[in-house]
Coordinates of C-alpha atoms and ligand atoms in Angstrom, one line a residue:
M553 CA 9.6 -3.2 31.5
L554 CA 10.5 -6.1 29.2
R555 CA 11.6 -9.3 31.0
R556 CA 12.9 -12.5 29.6
V557 CA 11.3 -15.4 31.6
P558 CA 11.2 -19.1 31.4
L559 CA 7.9 -20.7 30.5
S560 CA 7.7 -22.2 34.0
L561 CA 7.0 -18.7 35.4
L562 CA 4.2 -17.8 33.0
R563 CA 0.7 -17.3 34.2
P564 CA -2.6 -15.9 32.8
G565 CA -2.7 -12.1 32.9
M566 CA 0.9 -11.7 31.7
F567 CA 1.4 -9.7 28.5
L568 CA 3.5 -11.6 26.0
H569 CA 5.9 -9.3 24.1
A570 CA 8.0 -11.7 22.1
I571 CA 8.5 -15.5 21.7
E572 CA 11.9 -16.8 21.2
G573 CA 12.5 -18.7 18.0
S574 CA 11.1 -18.4 14.6
W575 CA 7.6 -17.4 13.7
L576 CA 6.9 -20.9 12.5
S577 CA 7.8 -22.6 15.7
H578 CA 4.8 -21.3 17.7
P579 CA 1.1 -21.6 17.2
F580 CA 0.0 -18.0 17.6
W581 CA -0.9 -15.6 14.9
R582 CA -0.2 -12.6 17.1
R583 CA 3.3 -11.9 18.3
R584 CA 2.2 -9.8 21.2
F585 CA -0.9 -10.5 23.3
L586 CA -2.3 -11.0 26.7
L587 CA -2.1 -14.6 28.0
R588 CA -5.7 -15.2 28.9
S589 CA -5.8 -18.8 30.1
D590 CA -3.7 -21.8 31.0
S591 CA -4.4 -23.2 27.6
D592 CA -2.4 -20.3 26.0
I593 CA 0.5 -21.3 28.2
A594 CA 0.0 -25.0 27.4
A595 CA 0.2 -24.2 23.7
L596 CA 3.5 -22.5 24.2
R597 CA 4.8 -25.5 26.1
D598 CA 3.6 -27.8 23.3
A599 CA 5.5 -25.7 20.8
D600 CA 8.7 -26.5 22.8
I601 CA 9.5 -22.9 23.6
A602 CA 11.8 -22.3 26.5
F603 CA 11.8 -18.6 27.0
V604 CA 9.6 -15.6 26.2
T605 CA 9.7 -11.9 26.8
I606 CA 6.9 -10.3 28.8
D607 CA 5.9 -6.7 29.2
T608 CA 5.2 -6.0 32.8
T609 CA 3.8 -2.5 32.0
R610 CA 0.9 -4.2 30.2
G611 CA 0.3 -7.3 32.3
L612 CA 1.3 -9.2 35.4
A613 CA 4.9 -9.6 36.6
P614 CA 6.3 -13.0 37.6
I615 CA 5.6 -14.0 41.2
E616 CA 9.0 -15.6 41.5
E617 CA 11.5 -13.1 40.1
P618 CA 13.8 -14.6 37.4
E619 CA 17.3 -13.5 37.0
P620 CA 16.5 -10.0 35.6
I621 CA 17.4 -9.5 32.0
I622 CA 16.2 -6.1 31.0
I623 CA 15.6 -5.6 27.3
T624 CA 15.7 -2.0 26.2
E625 CA 14.1 -2.3 22.8
P626 CA 12.4 -5.0 20.7
V627 CA 14.7 -6.6 18.2
V628 CA 14.1 -5.1 14.8
A629 CA 15.4 -6.2 11.4
S630 CA 18.4 -4.5 10.0
G631 CA 18.0 -0.9 9.1
P632 CA 17.4 0.7 5.7
T633 CA 19.8 -0.4 2.9
G634 CA 20.4 1.0 -0.5
I635 CA 18.2 0.0 -3.4
T636 CA 21.0 -1.6 -5.3
A637 CA 21.9 -3.9 -2.4
E638 CA 18.3 -4.8 -1.8
R639 CA 17.2 -5.4 -5.4
E640 CA 19.2 -8.6 -5.7
R641 CA 17.9 -9.9 -2.4
A642 CA 14.3 -8.8 -3.3
A643 CA 14.5 -10.6 -6.7
D644 CA 15.4 -13.8 -4.8
I645 CA 12.5 -13.3 -2.4
V646 CA 10.1 -12.6 -5.2
A647 CA 11.1 -15.8 -7.0
R648 CA 10.7 -17.9 -3.9
T649 CA 7.5 -16.4 -2.7
R650 CA 5.9 -16.7 -6.2
E651 CA 6.4 -20.5 -6.0
I652 CA 5.0 -20.6 -2.5
I653 CA 2.0 -18.5 -3.4
R654 CA 1.4 -20.5 -6.5
G655 CA 1.2 -23.6 -4.4
V656 CA -1.1 -22.0 -1.8
F657 CA -3.4 -20.7 -4.5
E658 CA -3.5 -23.9 -6.6
G659 CA -4.2 -25.8 -3.4
A660 CA -7.1 -23.5 -2.6
R661 CA -8.5 -24.2 -6.1
L662 CA -8.5 -27.8 -5.3
G663 CA -10.2 -27.2 -2.0
K664 CA -7.2 -27.5 0.3
A665 CA -7.1 -25.4 3.4
I666 CA -4.5 -22.6 3.5
D667 CA -1.6 -23.1 5.7
S668 CA -1.6 -19.8 7.6
E669 CA 1.9 -20.3 9.0
Q670 CA 3.2 -20.7 5.5
V671 CA 1.6 -17.5 4.3
A672 CA 2.6 -15.7 7.4
A673 CA 6.2 -16.6 6.7
V674 CA 5.9 -15.1 3.2
V675 CA 4.5 -11.9 4.7
D676 CA 7.6 -11.8 7.0
E677 CA 10.0 -12.2 4.1
I678 CA 8.2 -9.5 2.0
S679 CA 7.9 -7.2 5.0
G680 CA 11.7 -7.6 5.8
S681 CA 12.6 -6.5 2.3
V682 CA 10.2 -3.5 2.4
Q683 CA 11.7 -2.5 5.8
R684 CA 15.3 -2.7 4.4
N685 CA 14.3 -0.7 1.3
A686 CA 10.7 0.2 0.5
Y687 CA 11.2 0.4 -3.3
A688 CA 13.4 -2.5 -4.3
L689 CA 10.8 -5.3 -4.1
I690 CA 7.9 -3.1 -5.1
S691 CA 9.7 -2.1 -8.3
I692 CA 10.6 -5.7 -9.1
V693 CA 7.1 -7.1 -8.8
R694 CA 5.7 -4.3 -10.9
L695 CA 7.5 -5.8 -13.9
K696 CA 5.6 -9.1 -13.8
S697 CA 4.5 -10.9 -16.9
K698 CA 0.9 -11.5 -17.7
D699 CA 1.4 -15.2 -16.8
D700 CA 2.7 -14.4 -13.4
Y701 CA 0.0 -11.8 -12.6
S702 CA -2.2 -13.9 -10.3
Y703 CA 0.6 -14.8 -7.9
L704 CA 2.8 -11.7 -8.1
H705 CA -0.2 -9.3 -7.8
S706 CA -0.6 -10.9 -4.4
V707 CA 3.0 -10.3 -3.5
A708 CA 2.9 -6.8 -4.8
V709 CA -0.3 -5.8 -2.9
C710 CA 1.2 -7.4 0.3
A711 CA 4.4 -5.2 -0.1
L712 CA 2.4 -2.1 -0.9
M713 CA 0.1 -2.7 2.1
V714 CA 3.1 -3.2 4.4
N715 CA 4.8 -0.1 3.2
F716 CA 1.5 1.9 3.3
A717 CA 0.7 0.7 6.9
R718 CA 4.2 1.7 8.0
H719 CA 3.8 5.2 6.6
L720 CA 0.6 5.5 8.6
G721 CA 2.6 4.6 11.7
L722 CA 0.5 1.5 12.5
P723 CA 1.9 -1.0 15.1
D724 CA 4.1 -3.8 13.8
E725 CA 1.4 -6.4 14.5
T726 CA -1.2 -4.5 12.5
V727 CA 1.3 -4.0 9.7
R728 CA 1.8 -7.7 9.4
E729 CA -1.9 -8.4 9.5
F730 CA -2.5 -5.8 6.7
G731 CA 0.4 -7.4 4.7
L732 CA -1.2 -10.8 5.0
A733 CA -4.6 -9.3 4.0
G734 CA -2.9 -7.9 0.8
L735 CA -1.4 -11.3 0.1
V736 CA -4.7 -13.2 0.1
H737 CA -7.2 -10.5 -0.9
D738 CA -7.7 -12.0 -4.4
I739 CA -7.5 -15.7 -3.5
G740 CA -11.2 -16.1 -4.6
K741 CA -10.1 -15.6 -8.2
M742 CA -8.9 -19.2 -8.0
D743 CA -12.7 -20.0 -8.3
V744 CA -13.1 -17.8 -11.4
P745 CA -12.5 -19.5 -14.8
S746 CA -9.3 -18.3 -16.3
E747 CA -11.1 -17.7 -19.7
I748 CA -12.9 -14.9 -17.9
L749 CA -9.9 -13.6 -15.9
N750 CA -7.6 -13.6 -19.0
K751 CA -10.1 -12.5 -21.6
P752 CA -8.5 -9.8 -23.7
G753 CA -11.7 -7.9 -24.6
R754 CA -14.7 -6.6 -22.7
L755 CA -16.5 -9.0 -20.4
T756 CA -20.2 -9.8 -21.0
D757 CA -22.6 -9.0 -18.2
E758 CA -22.7 -12.7 -17.3
E759 CA -18.9 -12.9 -17.2
F760 CA -18.8 -9.7 -15.0
A761 CA -21.3 -11.3 -12.6
I762 CA -19.1 -14.4 -12.3
A763 CA -15.9 -12.3 -11.8
R764 CA -17.6 -10.2 -9.1
L765 CA -18.2 -13.3 -7.0
H766 CA -14.5 -13.6 -6.2
P767 CA -14.5 -11.6 -2.9
E768 CA -17.2 -13.9 -1.4
R769 CA -15.4 -17.0 -2.9
G770 CA -12.2 -15.8 -1.3
C771 CA -13.8 -15.5 2.1
A772 CA -15.1 -19.0 1.8
I773 CA -11.6 -20.2 1.1
L774 CA -10.1 -18.2 4.0
G775 CA -12.9 -19.4 6.3
R776 CA -11.6 -23.0 5.9
A777 CA -8.2 -22.1 7.2
E778 CA -7.2 -21.8 10.8
A779 CA -5.8 -18.7 12.4
I780 CA -6.5 -16.3 9.5
P781 CA -7.0 -12.9 11.1
A782 CA -10.3 -11.1 10.6
T783 CA -8.5 -8.3 8.8
A784 CA -7.6 -10.6 5.9
I785 CA -11.2 -11.8 5.6
D786 CA -12.5 -8.2 5.7
V787 CA -10.1 -7.0 3.0
C788 CA -10.9 -10.0 0.9
R789 CA -14.6 -9.3 1.1
H790 CA -14.5 -5.5 0.7
H791 CA -11.5 -4.5 -1.5
H792 CA -13.9 -3.7 -4.4
E793 CA -16.1 -1.4 -2.4
K794 CA -15.8 2.3 -3.3
I795 CA -16.1 5.4 -1.0
D796 CA -19.2 6.7 -3.0
G797 CA -21.1 3.4 -2.5
T798 CA -20.8 2.3 -6.2
G799 CA -18.5 -0.7 -5.5
Y800 CA -19.3 -4.3 -4.9
P801 CA -20.4 -6.7 -3.4
F802 CA -22.4 -4.6 -0.9
G803 CA -22.2 -1.0 -2.1
L804 CA -20.7 0.2 1.2
K805 CA -20.0 3.9 1.6
G806 CA -17.2 5.9 3.3
G807 CA -16.8 5.0 6.9
E808 CA -18.7 1.7 6.4
I809 CA -15.6 0.5 4.8
S810 CA -12.7 -0.4 7.2
L811 CA -9.3 1.3 7.1
A812 CA -7.7 -2.0 5.9
A813 CA -10.2 -2.4 3.1
R814 CA -9.8 1.2 1.9
M815 CA -6.1 0.8 1.9
G816 CA -6.4 -2.6 0.1
A817 CA -8.6 -1.0 -2.6
I818 CA -5.8 1.6 -3.3
C819 CA -3.0 -0.9 -3.4
D820 CA -5.0 -3.4 -5.5
V821 CA -5.9 -0.9 -8.2
Y822 CA -2.4 0.7 -8.3
D823 CA -0.8 -2.7 -8.9
A824 CA -3.4 -3.7 -11.5
L825 CA -2.9 -0.4 -13.4
T826 CA 0.9 -0.7 -13.4
S827 CA 0.8 -4.3 -14.6
D828 CA 0.5 -5.8 -18.1
R829 CA -2.9 -7.4 -18.3
A830 CA -4.7 -9.4 -21.0
Y831 CA -6.9 -6.4 -21.6
K832 CA -4.5 -3.4 -21.1
D833 CA -0.8 -2.5 -21.1
A834 CA 1.0 -1.5 -18.0
W835 CA 0.8 2.2 -17.1
S836 CA 3.8 4.0 -15.5
P837 CA 3.5 4.7 -11.8
I838 CA 2.9 8.4 -12.4
E839 CA 0.2 7.6 -15.0
A840 CA -1.5 5.3 -12.6
V841 CA -1.6 7.7 -9.6
T842 CA -2.6 10.6 -11.9
A843 CA -5.6 8.6 -13.2
M844 CA -6.5 7.3 -9.7
H845 CA -6.4 10.9 -8.4
G846 CA -9.0 11.9 -11.0
W847 CA -11.5 9.1 -10.2
N848 CA -13.6 11.0 -7.7
G849 CA -15.5 8.9 -5.3
Q850 CA -13.5 5.7 -5.7
F851 CA -10.9 6.1 -3.0
D852 CA -10.4 7.7 0.4
R853 CA -8.7 11.0 -0.6
D854 CA -6.7 11.4 2.6
L855 CA -5.4 7.8 2.4
L856 CA -4.6 8.3 -1.3
F857 CA -2.2 11.1 -0.5
T858 CA -0.4 9.0 2.2
F859 CA -0.2 6.3 -0.4
Y860 CA 1.5 8.7 -2.9
Q861 CA 4.0 9.6 -0.2
S862 CA 4.6 5.9 0.7
I863 CA 5.6 5.1 -2.9
A864 CA 7.1 8.5 -3.6
V865 CA 4.9 9.0 -6.7
F866 CA 2.5 11.9 -7.1
P867 CA -0.1 12.8 -9.7
V868 CA 0.9 15.3 -12.4
G869 CA -0.4 18.7 -11.7
M870 CA -0.9 18.2 -8.0
V871 CA 0.3 21.1 -5.8
V872 CA 2.2 20.1 -2.8
R873 CA 3.8 21.9 0.2
L874 CA 7.4 21.0 0.8
R875 CA 9.1 21.0 4.2
S876 CA 10.8 24.2 3.1
Q877 CA 7.3 25.8 3.1
R878 CA 7.4 26.3 -0.6
L879 CA 4.7 25.2 -3.0
A880 CA 5.6 23.0 -6.0
I881 CA 3.7 21.4 -8.8
I882 CA 4.3 17.8 -9.8
L883 CA 5.6 17.5 -13.3
S884 CA 5.2 14.6 -15.7
N885 CA 7.9 12.0 -15.9
G886 CA 6.4 10.2 -18.9
R887 CA 7.2 6.6 -18.7
R888 CA 10.6 7.1 -17.1
A889 CA 11.6 6.3 -13.5
S890 CA 9.2 7.1 -10.8
R891 CA 11.2 9.8 -9.0
P892 CA 9.1 12.8 -8.6
R893 CA 10.0 15.9 -10.6
L894 CA 8.7 19.0 -9.1
R895 CA 8.6 22.7 -10.0
V896 CA 8.8 25.0 -7.0
F897 CA 6.9 28.3 -7.7
Y898 CA 5.6 29.9 -4.5
D899 CA 7.0 30.7 -1.0
T900 CA 4.2 30.4 1.6
A901 CA 6.4 32.0 4.3
A902 CA 6.9 35.2 2.2
N903 CA 3.5 34.9 0.6
S904 CA 5.0 35.5 -2.8
L905 CA 5.8 33.8 -6.1
V906 CA 9.4 32.7 -6.6
D907 CA 11.3 32.0 -9.8
P908 CA 10.3 28.5 -10.9
R909 CA 13.0 26.0 -10.1
D910 CA 12.9 22.3 -10.9
I911 CA 13.9 19.6 -8.3
I912 CA 14.0 15.9 -8.4
L913 CA 13.5 14.1 -5.1
A914 CA 15.3 11.0 -4.3
D915 CA 12.9 8.2 -3.4
D916 CA 13.8 8.4 0.3
D917 CA 13.4 12.1 0.4
A918 CA 9.9 12.2 -1.1
C919 CA 8.0 11.1 1.9
K920 CA 9.9 13.4 4.2
T921 CA 10.0 16.5 1.9
V922 CA 6.4 16.5 0.5
I923 CA 4.4 17.2 3.6
R924 CA 0.9 17.8 2.2
A925 CA -1.3 18.5 -0.8
E926 CA -2.3 22.2 -1.2
N927 CA -4.8 24.1 -3.3
A928 CA -3.1 27.0 -5.1
T929 CA -6.3 29.1 -5.1
D930 CA -6.1 29.1 -1.3
W931 CA -2.8 30.9 -1.6
G932 CA -4.2 33.5 -4.0
A933 CA -3.9 32.0 -7.5
H934 CA -6.7 33.6 -9.5
D935 CA -6.5 31.8 -12.7
W936 CA -5.1 28.5 -11.6
P937 CA -6.4 26.4 -14.5
A938 CA -4.4 28.5 -16.9
L939 CA -1.4 28.9 -14.6
C940 CA -1.3 25.2 -14.0
V941 CA -1.1 24.5 -17.7
H942 CA 1.6 27.2 -18.1
L943 CA 3.7 25.7 -15.2
L944 CA 3.6 22.2 -16.7
Q945 CA 5.3 23.3 -19.9
E946 CA 9.0 22.7 -20.6
S947 CA 11.1 25.1 -18.4
D948 CA 12.4 27.1 -21.4
K949 CA 8.8 28.1 -22.2
L950 CA 8.1 29.6 -18.8
D951 CA 7.5 33.3 -18.6
R952 CA 7.7 35.2 -15.3
D953 CA 5.3 37.9 -16.5
V954 CA 2.7 35.4 -17.6
I955 CA 3.0 33.6 -14.3
A956 CA 2.5 36.8 -12.3
R957 CA -0.4 37.9 -14.5
L958 CA -2.2 34.6 -14.2
W959 CA -1.6 34.5 -10.4
A960 CA -3.1 37.9 -9.9
G961 CA -5.5 37.8 -12.9
V962 CA -9.2 37.9 -13.2
E963 CA -11.5 35.8 -11.1
T964 CA -12.4 32.4 -12.5
T965 CA -15.3 30.2 -11.7
P966 CA -14.8 28.8 -8.2
G967 CA -14.1 25.1 -8.1
E968 CA -13.0 25.0 -11.8
T969 CA -10.9 21.9 -12.3
V970 CA -7.9 21.5 -14.4
E971 CA -7.7 18.9 -17.2
M972 CA -4.4 17.2 -16.7
P973 CA -2.4 16.2 -19.8
T974 CA -2.5 12.4 -20.1
S975 CA -1.5 9.9 -22.7
D976 CA -4.2 8.6 -25.1
R977 CA -4.3 5.1 -23.5
V978 CA -4.9 6.6 -20.1
S979 CA -7.5 9.1 -21.2
R980 CA -9.4 6.4 -23.2
W981 CA -9.6 4.2 -20.1
R982 CA -12.8 4.1 -18.1
P983 CA -12.4 2.6 -14.6
S984 CA -16.0 1.2 -14.8
E985 CA -15.1 -0.8 -17.8
R986 CA -12.9 -3.4 -16.1
L987 CA -10.4 -3.5 -13.3
D988 CA -10.1 -6.8 -11.5
Ligands
FE2_2262 FE1 -10.2 -8.4 -6.5

């Protein structure tokens, strides 16, 4: 049961559920935690807090019962709002947070300790916007200029991490920690010369070696600050590790890389790909996820699919199962808006092909409607490589007889992969070349 109690009734062993007042008015990083000692209570007193909410199912109850005030649910921010309403508000948040992050990062370059409360407040602002509408702020920060990249990349990765963590159903406190980790993951770049970061062409081996020091440099900067959660340091240190062990700085593999760092790697690369950089133009969201999907060994595949759901963008050619139990293939949107365009072609309940029908999912529908990735060969597609190419054509070129023949056609080599159509600039790109 949640109870609002005055500070005078607090004692070690109680579980703190909420502190009244703003985030900035209290000294704790965590919003919910067990009061372990008198010094925790003294810190609350010093912060001039009069009342808190405790959870008596997770800790001790007051000895002297206060006037009972039963709180049914924690207070949450206002519910989802439309993207148009949120865009204006998000633009304002982006403008303000860019200046705050610029100050924090420039201060770090000069050896100043990070003010953890200041960055935590930025996380709250970004998180609030993502909660009201997941896509407004994310779509605004994607359109950053090259000059703004350093600071707005941090804001973007923070927003993507918050949104991703929510889709995974992580607790609020973890969502905020992951958001903060996204915000500061690249702070070590403040110690990398801008001539290297902004070099338009290929980096020399020596320049690469310097750029690759940024995770460790970032950890050193974060280590000077007080109350930075371990998750932030972990993501800062490991966001360039890859699932197959070919990343840096340690070459960690699979489960050796934490959930937060695996998520951070996905958000970091997605934002880098969809941004204008000195060495490449911005790719569209669908181009970015299609390329990322093809880079075997770089990312956690299960997490990658949840990430697609969280941003409502899926790779071209991916087969997905919809809540209607039909299979659909993701079509290309070119460089247009990110809404997924799908072509439904199979009914798993009836085990039969259906006449192809195109649908466009509204952003908010995508995460609810697309329930999982599927392999068409598991459902009986015999010549999927050829059928996939046929299904990706313009709708007026589709032929029911061809589809039926390819579905039931001759056996093909198991595991044969399909080459997805990509633009020249995407197919020319090699992820090992440069992505920082
Ligand atoms: Fe990085």
